[in-house]
């Protein structure tokens, strides 16, 4: 069963992501911000990272850059989940090493489809 690390500062968004992913058979670990997600990533092995962009302490772009600098996460899919769909923000995400981009509010079917697509 693939393990997914999810980082989001919104409790309701974390619950929705967890409900959606667990319902699709994934194991989910939750972080409240990028800093906590980075620590969890360093201390565990995950098959995919799903991160909000706008978070306190460390945002999703900075988290992506940090994860890409770690050998274990150099090739792990990283999806950014955000309300921002502007081209410049997507460009920053891609430059940081993000695999893809999902706009909130997300469609659960689309989220699972995207995750399956990058994990296969």
Coordinates of C-alpha atoms in Angstrom, one line a residue, residues 12-63:
X12 CA -10.6 20.6 7.3
X13 CA -8.4 20.2 4.2
X14 CA -6.2 17.6 6.0
X15 CA -9.4 15.7 7.0
X16 CA -10.8 15.8 3.5
X17 CA -7.5 14.7 1.9
X18 CA -7.1 11.9 4.5
X19 CA -10.7 10.7 4.0
X20 CA -10.3 10.7 0.2
X21 CA -6.9 8.9 0.2
X22 CA -7.7 6.3 2.8
X23 CA -10.9 5.5 1.0
X24 CA -8.8 4.8 -2.1
X25 CA -6.6 2.4 -0.1
X26 CA -3.6 4.7 0.6
X27 CA -1.8 5.0 3.9
X28 CA -1.7 8.7 4.9
X29 CA 0.6 10.7 7.3
X30 CA -0.4 14.3 8.0
X31 CA 1.8 17.3 8.7
X32 CA 0.5 20.8 9.7
X33 CA 3.1 22.7 7.8
X34 CA 6.2 22.3 5.5
X35 CA 8.6 22.2 8.4
X36 CA 6.8 19.3 10.1
X37 CA 6.5 17.5 6.7
X38 CA 10.2 17.9 6.1
X39 CA 11.0 16.3 9.5
X40 CA 8.6 13.5 8.8
X41 CA 10.1 12.9 5.3
X42 CA 13.6 12.7 6.8
X43 CA 12.4 10.1 9.4
X44 CA 10.2 8.0 7.2
X45 CA 9.8 6.7 3.7
X46 CA 6.9 8.0 1.6
X47 CA 5.8 7.1 -2.0
X48 CA 4.3 10.5 -2.7
X49 CA 4.2 14.0 -1.1
X50 CA 1.0 16.1 -1.4
X51 CA 1.5 19.6 -0.1
X52 CA -0.4 22.8 0.2
X53 CA 1.5 25.8 -1.1
X54 CA 0.5 28.5 1.4
X55 CA 1.5 27.4 4.9
X56 CA 3.2 28.9 7.9
X57 CA 6.8 28.1 8.9
X58 CA 7.7 26.6 5.5
X59 CA 5.5 26.8 2.4
X60 CA 5.0 24.1 -0.2
X61 CA 7.5 25.6 -2.7
X62 CA 10.3 25.7 0.0
X63 CA 9.3 22.2 1.1

